[in-house]
Coordinates of N, CA and C in Angstrom, one line a residue:
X1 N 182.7 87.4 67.5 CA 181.7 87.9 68.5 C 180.6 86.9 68.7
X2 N 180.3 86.8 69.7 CA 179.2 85.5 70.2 C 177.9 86.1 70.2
X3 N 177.1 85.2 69.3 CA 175.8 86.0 69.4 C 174.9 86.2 70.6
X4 N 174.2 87.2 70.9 CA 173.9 88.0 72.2 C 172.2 88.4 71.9
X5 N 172.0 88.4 73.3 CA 170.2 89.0 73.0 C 170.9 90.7 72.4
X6 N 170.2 91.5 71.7 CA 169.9 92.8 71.2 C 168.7 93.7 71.5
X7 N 168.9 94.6 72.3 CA 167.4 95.9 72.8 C 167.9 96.7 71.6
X8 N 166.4 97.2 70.9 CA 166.9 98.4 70.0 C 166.0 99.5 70.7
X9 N 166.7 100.7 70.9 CA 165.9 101.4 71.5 C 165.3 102.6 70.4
X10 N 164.4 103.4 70.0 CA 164.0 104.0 68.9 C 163.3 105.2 69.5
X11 N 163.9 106.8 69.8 CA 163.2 107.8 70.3 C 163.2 108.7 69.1
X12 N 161.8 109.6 69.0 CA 161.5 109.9 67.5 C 161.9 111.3 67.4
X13 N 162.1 111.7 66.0 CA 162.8 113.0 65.9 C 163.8 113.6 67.1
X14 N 164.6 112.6 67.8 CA 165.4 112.9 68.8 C 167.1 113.2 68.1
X15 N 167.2 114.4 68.8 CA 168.7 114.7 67.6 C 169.3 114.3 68.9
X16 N 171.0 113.7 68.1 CA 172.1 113.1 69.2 C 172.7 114.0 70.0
X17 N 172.5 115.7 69.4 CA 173.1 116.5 69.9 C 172.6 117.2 71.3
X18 N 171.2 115.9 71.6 CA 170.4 116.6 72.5 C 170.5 115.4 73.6
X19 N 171.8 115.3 73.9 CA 172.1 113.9 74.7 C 173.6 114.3 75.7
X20 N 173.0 114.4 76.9 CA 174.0 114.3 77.8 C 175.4 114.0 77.6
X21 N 175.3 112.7 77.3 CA 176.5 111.9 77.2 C 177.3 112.1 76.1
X22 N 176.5 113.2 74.6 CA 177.5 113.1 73.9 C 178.0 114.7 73.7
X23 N 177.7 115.1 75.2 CA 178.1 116.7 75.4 C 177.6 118.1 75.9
X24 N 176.0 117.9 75.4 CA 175.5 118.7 75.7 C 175.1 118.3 76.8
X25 N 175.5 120.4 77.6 CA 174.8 120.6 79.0 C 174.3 120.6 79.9
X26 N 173.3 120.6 78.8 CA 171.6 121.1 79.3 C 170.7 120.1 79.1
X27 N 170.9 118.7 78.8 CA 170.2 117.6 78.5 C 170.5 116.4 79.5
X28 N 169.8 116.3 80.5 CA 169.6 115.4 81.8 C 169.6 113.9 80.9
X29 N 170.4 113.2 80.4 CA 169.7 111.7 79.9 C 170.5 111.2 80.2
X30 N 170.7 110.8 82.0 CA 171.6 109.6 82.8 C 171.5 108.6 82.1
X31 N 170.1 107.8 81.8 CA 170.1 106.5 81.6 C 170.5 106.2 80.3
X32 N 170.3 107.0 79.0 CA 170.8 106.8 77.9 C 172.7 106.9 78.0
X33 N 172.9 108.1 78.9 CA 174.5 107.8 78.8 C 174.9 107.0 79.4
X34 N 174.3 106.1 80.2 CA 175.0 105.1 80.9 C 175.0 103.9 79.8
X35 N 173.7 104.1 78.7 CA 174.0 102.8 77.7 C 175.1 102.9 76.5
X36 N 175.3 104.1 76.1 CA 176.1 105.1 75.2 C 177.8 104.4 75.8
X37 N 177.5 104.8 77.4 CA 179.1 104.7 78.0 C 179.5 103.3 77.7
X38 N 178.4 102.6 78.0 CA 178.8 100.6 78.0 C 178.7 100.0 76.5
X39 N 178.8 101.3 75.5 CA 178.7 100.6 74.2 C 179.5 101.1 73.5
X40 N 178.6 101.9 72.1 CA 179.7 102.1 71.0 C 178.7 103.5 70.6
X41 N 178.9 104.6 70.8 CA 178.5 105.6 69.7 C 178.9 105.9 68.7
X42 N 177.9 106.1 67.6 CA 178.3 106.0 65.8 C 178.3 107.8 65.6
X43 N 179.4 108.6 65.8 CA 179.3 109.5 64.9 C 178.8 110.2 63.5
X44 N 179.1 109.3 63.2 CA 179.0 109.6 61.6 C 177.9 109.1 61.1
X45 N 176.9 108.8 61.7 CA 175.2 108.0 61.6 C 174.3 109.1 60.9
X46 N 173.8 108.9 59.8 CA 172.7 109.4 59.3 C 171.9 108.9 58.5
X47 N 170.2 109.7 59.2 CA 168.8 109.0 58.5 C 169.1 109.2 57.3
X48 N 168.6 108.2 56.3 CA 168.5 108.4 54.9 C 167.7 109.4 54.2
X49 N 166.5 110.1 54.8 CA 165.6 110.7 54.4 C 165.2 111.4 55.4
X50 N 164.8 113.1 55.7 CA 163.9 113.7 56.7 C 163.0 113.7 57.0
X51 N 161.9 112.7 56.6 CA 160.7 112.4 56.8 C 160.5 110.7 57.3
X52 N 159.7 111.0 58.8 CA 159.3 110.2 59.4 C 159.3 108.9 58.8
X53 N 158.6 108.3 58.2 CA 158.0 107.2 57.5 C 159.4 106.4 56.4
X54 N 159.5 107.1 55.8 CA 160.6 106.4 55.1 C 161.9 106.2 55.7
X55 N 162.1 107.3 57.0 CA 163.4 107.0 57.7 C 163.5 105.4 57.9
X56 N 162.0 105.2 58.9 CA 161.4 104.3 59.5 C 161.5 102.6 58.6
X57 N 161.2 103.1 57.3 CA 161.8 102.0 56.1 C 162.9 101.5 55.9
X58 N 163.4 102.7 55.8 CA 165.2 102.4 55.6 C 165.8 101.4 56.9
X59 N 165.6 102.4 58.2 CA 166.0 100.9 59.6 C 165.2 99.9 59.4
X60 N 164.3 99.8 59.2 CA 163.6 98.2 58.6 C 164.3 97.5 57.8
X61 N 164.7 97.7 56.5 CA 165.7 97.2 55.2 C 166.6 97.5 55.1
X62 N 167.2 98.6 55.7 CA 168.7 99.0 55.3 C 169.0 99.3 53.9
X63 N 168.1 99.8 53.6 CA 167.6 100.4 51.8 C 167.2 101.7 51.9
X64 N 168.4 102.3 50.8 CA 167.7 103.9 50.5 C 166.3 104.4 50.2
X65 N 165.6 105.4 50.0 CA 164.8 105.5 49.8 C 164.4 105.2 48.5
X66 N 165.0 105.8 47.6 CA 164.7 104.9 45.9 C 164.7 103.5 46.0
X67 N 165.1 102.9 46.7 CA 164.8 101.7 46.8 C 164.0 100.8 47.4
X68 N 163.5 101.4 49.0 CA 162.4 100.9 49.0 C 161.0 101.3 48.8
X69 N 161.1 102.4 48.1 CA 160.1 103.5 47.4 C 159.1 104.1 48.2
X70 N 159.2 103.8 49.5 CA 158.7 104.7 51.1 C 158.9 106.1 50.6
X71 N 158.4 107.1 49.9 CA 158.7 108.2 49.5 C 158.4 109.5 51.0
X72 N 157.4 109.3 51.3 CA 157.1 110.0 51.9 C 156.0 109.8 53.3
X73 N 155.5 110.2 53.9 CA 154.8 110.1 55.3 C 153.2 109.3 55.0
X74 N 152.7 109.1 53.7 CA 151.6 108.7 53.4 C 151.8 107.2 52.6
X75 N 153.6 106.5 52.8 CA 153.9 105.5 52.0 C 154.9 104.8 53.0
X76 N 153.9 103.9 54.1 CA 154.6 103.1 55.0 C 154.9 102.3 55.1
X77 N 155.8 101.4 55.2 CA 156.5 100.4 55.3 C 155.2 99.2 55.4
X78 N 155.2 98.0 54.8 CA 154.2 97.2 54.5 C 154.6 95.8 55.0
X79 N 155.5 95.8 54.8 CA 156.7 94.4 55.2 C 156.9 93.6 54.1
X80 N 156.7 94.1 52.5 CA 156.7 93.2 51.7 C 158.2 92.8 50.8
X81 N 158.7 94.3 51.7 CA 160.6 94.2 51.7 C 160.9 93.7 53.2
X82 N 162.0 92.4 52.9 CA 162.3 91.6 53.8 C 162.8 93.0 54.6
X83 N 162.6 92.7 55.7 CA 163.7 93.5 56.9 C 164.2 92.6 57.9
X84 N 164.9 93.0 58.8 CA 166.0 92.5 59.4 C 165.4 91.7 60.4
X85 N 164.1 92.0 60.8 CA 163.1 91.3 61.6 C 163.2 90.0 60.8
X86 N 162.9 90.2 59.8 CA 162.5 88.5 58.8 C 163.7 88.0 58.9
X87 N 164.9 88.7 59.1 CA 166.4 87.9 58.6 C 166.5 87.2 60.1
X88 N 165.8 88.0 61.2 CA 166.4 87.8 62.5 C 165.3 86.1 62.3
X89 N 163.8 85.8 62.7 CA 163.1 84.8 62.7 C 163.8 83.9 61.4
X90 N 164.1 84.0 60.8 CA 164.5 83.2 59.2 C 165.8 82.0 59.9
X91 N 166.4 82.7 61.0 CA 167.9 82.3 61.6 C 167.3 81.8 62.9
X92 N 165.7 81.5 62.9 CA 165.5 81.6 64.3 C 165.3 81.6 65.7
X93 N 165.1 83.0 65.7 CA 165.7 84.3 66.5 C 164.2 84.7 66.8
X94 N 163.8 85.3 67.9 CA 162.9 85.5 68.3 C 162.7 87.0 68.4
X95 N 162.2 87.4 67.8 CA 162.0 89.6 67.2 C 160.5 89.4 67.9
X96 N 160.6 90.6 69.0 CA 159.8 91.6 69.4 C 159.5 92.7 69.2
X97 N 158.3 93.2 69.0 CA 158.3 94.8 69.2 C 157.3 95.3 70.2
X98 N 158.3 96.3 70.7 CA 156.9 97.3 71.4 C 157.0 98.6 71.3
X99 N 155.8 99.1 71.1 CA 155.6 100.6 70.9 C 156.1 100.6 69.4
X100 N 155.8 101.9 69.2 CA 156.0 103.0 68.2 C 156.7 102.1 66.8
X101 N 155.9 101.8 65.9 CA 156.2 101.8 64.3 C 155.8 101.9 63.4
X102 N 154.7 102.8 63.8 CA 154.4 103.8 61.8 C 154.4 102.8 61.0
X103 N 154.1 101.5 61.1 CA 153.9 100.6 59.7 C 152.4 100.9 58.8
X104 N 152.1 100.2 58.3 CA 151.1 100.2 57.1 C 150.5 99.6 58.0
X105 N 149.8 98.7 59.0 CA 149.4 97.8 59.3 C 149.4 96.9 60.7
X106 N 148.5 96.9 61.4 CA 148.8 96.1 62.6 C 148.8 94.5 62.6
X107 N 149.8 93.7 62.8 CA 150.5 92.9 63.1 C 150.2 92.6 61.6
X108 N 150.9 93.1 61.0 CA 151.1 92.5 59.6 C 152.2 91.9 59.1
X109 N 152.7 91.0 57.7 CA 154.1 90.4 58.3 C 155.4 91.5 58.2
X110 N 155.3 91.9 59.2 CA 156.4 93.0 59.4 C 157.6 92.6 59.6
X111 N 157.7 91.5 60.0 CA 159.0 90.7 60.8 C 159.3 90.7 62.2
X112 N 158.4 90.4 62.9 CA 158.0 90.9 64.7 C 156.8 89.2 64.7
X113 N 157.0 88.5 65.6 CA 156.5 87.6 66.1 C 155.6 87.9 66.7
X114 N 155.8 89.3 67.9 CA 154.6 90.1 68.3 C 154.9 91.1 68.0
X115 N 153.1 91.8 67.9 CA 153.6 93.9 68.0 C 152.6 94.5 69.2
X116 N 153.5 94.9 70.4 CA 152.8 95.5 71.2 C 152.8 96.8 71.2
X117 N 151.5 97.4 71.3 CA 151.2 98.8 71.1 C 152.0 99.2 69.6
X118 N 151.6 98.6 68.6 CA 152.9 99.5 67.7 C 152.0 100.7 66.8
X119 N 151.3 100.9 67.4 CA 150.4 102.8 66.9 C 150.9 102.6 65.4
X120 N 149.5 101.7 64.4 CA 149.8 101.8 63.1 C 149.4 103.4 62.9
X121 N 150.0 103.9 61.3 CA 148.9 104.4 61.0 C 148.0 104.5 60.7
X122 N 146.9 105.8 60.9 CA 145.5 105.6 60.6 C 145.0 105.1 59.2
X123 N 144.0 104.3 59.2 CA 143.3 103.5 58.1 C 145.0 103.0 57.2
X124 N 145.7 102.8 57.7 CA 146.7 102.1 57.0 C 147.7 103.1 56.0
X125 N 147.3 104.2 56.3 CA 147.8 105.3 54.8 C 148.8 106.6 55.1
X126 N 148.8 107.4 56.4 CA 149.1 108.4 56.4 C 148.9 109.4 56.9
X127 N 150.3 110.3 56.2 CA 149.7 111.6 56.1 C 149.7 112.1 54.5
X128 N 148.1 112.2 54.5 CA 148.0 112.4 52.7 C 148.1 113.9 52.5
X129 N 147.7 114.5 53.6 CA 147.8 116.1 53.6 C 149.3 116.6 52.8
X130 N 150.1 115.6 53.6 CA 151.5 116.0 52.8 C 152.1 115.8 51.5
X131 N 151.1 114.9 51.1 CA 151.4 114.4 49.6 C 150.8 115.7 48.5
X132 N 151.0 116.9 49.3 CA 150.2 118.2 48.1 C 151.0 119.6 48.2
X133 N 151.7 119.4 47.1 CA 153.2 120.5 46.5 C 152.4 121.6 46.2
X134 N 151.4 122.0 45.7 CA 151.1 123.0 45.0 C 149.7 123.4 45.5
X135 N 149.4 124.3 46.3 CA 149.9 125.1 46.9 C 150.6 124.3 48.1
X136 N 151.6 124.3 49.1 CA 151.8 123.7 50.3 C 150.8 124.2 51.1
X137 N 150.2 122.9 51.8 CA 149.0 123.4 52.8 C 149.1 123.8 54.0
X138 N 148.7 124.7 55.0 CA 149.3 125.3 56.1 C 148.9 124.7 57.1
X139 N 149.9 124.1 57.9 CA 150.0 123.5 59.1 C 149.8 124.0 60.2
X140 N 148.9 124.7 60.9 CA 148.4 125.7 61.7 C 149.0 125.4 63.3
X141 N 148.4 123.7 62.8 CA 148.3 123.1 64.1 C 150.3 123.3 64.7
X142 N 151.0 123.0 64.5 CA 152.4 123.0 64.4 C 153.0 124.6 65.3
X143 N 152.1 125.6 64.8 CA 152.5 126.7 66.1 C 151.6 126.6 67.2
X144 N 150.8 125.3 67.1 CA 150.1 125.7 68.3 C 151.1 124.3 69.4
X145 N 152.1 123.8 68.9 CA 152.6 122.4 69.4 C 153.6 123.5 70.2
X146 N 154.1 124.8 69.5 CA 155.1 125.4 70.0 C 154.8 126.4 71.0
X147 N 153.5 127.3 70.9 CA 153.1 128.1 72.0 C 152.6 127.4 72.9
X148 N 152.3 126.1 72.7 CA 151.2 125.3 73.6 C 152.3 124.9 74.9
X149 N 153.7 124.2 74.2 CA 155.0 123.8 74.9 C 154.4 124.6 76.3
X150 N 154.7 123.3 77.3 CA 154.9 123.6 78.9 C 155.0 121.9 79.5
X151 N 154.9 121.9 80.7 CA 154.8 120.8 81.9 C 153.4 120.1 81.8
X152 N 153.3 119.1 80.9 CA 152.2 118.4 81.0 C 151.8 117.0 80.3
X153 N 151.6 116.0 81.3 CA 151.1 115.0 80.5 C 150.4 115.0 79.3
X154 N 150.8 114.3 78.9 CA 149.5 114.1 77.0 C 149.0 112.5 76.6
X155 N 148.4 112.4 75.6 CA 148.3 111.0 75.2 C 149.8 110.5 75.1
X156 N 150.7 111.2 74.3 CA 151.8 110.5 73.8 C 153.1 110.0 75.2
X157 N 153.0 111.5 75.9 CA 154.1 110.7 77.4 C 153.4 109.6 78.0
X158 N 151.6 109.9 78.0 CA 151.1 108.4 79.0 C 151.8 107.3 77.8
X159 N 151.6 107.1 76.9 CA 151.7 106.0 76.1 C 153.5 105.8 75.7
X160 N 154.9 106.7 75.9 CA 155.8 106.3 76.5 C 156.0 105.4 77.7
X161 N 154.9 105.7 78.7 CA 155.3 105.2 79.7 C 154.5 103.4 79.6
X162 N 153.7 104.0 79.2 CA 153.2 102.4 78.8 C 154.0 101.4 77.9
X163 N 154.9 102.1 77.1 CA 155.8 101.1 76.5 C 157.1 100.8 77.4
X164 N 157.5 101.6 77.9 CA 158.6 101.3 78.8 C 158.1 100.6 79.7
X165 N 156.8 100.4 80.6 CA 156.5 99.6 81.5 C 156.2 98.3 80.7
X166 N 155.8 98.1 79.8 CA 156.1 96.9 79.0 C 157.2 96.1 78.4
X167 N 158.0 97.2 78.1 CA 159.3 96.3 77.9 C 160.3 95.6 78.8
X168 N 160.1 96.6 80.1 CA 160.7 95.7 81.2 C 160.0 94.8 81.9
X169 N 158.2 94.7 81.5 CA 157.9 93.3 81.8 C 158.1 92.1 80.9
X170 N 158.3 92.6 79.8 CA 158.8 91.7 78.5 C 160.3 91.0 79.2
X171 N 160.6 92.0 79.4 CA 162.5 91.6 79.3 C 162.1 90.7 81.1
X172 N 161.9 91.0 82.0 CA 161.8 90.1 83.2 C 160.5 88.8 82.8
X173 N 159.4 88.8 82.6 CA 158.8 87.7 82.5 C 159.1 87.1 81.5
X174 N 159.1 87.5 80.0 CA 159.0 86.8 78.6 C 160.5 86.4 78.0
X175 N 161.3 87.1 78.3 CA 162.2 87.1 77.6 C 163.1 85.7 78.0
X176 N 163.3 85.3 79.5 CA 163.5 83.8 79.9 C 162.8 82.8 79.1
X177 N 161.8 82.8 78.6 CA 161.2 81.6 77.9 C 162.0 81.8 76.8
X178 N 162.7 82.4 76.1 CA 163.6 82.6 74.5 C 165.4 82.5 75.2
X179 N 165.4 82.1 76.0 CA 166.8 82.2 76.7 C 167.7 80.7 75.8
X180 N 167.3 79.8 75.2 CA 167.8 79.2 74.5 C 168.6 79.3 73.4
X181 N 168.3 80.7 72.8 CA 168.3 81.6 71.3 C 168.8 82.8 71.8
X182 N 169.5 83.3 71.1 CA 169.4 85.1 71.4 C 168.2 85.5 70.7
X183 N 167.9 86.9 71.7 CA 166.7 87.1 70.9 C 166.9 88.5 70.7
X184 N 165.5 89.1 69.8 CA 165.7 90.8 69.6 C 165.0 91.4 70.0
X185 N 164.8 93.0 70.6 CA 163.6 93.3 71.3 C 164.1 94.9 70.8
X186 N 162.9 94.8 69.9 CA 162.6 96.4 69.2 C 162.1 97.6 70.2
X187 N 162.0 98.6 70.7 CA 161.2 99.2 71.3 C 161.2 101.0 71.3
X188 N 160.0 100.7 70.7 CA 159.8 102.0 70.3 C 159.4 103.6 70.7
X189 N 159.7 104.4 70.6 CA 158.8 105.8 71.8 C 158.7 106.4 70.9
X190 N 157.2 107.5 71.3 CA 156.5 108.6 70.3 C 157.5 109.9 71.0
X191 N 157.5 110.1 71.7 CA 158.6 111.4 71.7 C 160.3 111.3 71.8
X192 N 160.5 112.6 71.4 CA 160.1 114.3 71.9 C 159.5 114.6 70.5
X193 N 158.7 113.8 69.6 CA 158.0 114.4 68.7 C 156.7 114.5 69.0
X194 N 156.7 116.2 68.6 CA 155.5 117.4 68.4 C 154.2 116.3 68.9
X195 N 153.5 117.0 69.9 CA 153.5 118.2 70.8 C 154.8 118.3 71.5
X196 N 155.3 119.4 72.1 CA 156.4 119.4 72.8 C 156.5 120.2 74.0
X197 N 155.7 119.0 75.0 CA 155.2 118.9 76.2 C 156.0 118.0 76.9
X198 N 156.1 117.6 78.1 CA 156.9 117.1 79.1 C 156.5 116.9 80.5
X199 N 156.2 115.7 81.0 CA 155.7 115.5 82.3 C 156.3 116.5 83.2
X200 N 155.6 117.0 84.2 CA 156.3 118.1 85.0 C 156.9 118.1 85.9
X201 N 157.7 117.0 86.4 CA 159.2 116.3 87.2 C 160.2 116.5 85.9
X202 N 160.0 116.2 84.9 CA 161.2 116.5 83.8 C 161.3 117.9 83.2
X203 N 159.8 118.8 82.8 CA 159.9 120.2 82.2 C 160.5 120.9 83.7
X204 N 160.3 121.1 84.9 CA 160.7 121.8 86.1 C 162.3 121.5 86.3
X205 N 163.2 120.6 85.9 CA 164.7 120.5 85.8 C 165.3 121.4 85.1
X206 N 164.3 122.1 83.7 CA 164.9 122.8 82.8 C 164.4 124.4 82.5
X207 N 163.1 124.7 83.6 CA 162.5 125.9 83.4 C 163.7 126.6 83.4
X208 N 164.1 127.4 84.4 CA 165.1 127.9 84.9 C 166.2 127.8 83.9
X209 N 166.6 127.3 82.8 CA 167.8 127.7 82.3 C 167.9 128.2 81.3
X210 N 168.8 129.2 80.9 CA 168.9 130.2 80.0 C 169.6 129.2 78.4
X211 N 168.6 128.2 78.1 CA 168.7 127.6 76.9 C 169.0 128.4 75.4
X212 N 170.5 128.4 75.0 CA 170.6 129.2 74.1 C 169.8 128.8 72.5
X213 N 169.9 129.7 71.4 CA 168.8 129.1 70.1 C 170.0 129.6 69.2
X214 N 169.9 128.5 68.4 CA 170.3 127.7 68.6 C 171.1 126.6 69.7
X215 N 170.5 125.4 69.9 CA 171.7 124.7 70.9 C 172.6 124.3 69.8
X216 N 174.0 124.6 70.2 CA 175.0 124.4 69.5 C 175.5 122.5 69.4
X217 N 176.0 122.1 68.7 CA 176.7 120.9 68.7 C 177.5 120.6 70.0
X218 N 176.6 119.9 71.3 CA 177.1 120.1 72.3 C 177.7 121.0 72.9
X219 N 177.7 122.5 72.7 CA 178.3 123.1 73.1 C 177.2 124.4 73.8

């Protein structure tokens, strides 16, 4: 195989079973099935871990959790385990990122040449609230993501769209100057994770349908 530029596209807590193209119904995602159709879907694909942060480690390193000891949402990826970013520059290869990466850190050596928009987290740490087993602390805010659900912009869809309108200015202006090399281009999105809100040209396609509960495995 001849080496090639690579887009990685990264949508958060987004399950596959909630994708047009691999069945289900009730899920409008043209553009994803049109990349789905012109490539390779992995069935048998699964995160290492259910929590955010260390998933997020593991596709950085390709290391279990006990291994790169990202335990949990308050223990973020730092870049001090090589990741595939470092392997890609090391072969030099030009690694971008934009949007969305929960690192420890803004532009720290993560393995990204640049990081646009990549929404560290706060003071570098977390969520420490979840680091506390006994008693579990009540997450109040979480039924208000679900009664709150309707048609409406938020911080996080404006800041989708800001990364998407960046990456295709990346990929048309920037990406010619690295045309010598293949290059890589990370890019990342904060949703459909909580709040679970939706601009109201996309929630108005789905008012109207009698969405069963569970949605079944594409069915």
């Amino acid at each position: 195989m001849e080496p090639t530029n690579l887009v990685i596209l990264m949508s958060d807590e987004h399950s596959r079973h909630l994708l047009g193209g691999l069945g289900n119904p009730l899920a409008p995602t043209p553009n994803l099935d049109r990349l789905a159709a012109r490539g390779t879907s992995f069935s048998q694909a699964y995160c290492t871990s259910p929590l955010c942060i260390p998933s997020r480690a593991s596709l950085a390193t390709g290391l279990y959790t006990f291994q790169h000891r990202c335990w949990d949402n308050a223990a973020p990826y730092d870049g001090s385990i090589p990741a595939w970013g470092h392997r890609a520059q090391a072969a030099g290869h030009r690694a971008q990122s934009i949007g969305k990466l929960s690192y420890r850190e803004l532009h720290a050596a993560n393995g990204f040449d640049e990081e646009i928009y990549p929404l560290p987290l706060a003071d570098g740490v977390g969520d420490l609230l979840g680091l506390i087993r006994d008693e579990l602390p009540q997450r109040k805010k979480y039924r208000d993501y679900v009664v709150g659900a309707g048609p409406r912009e938020t911080k996080y869809t404006l800041y989708d769209r800001r990364v998407a309108e960046a990456a295709v200015r990346w990929l048309h202006e920037q990406a010619p100057r690295y045309a010598a090399k293949p290059w890589v281009l990370y890019v990342g999105f904060f949703c459909p994770h909580p709040p679970f809100n939706a601009p109201p040209e996309f929630f108005e396609r789905v008012r109207d349908l009698d969405v069963p509960w569970p949605v079944q495995h594409g069915g």
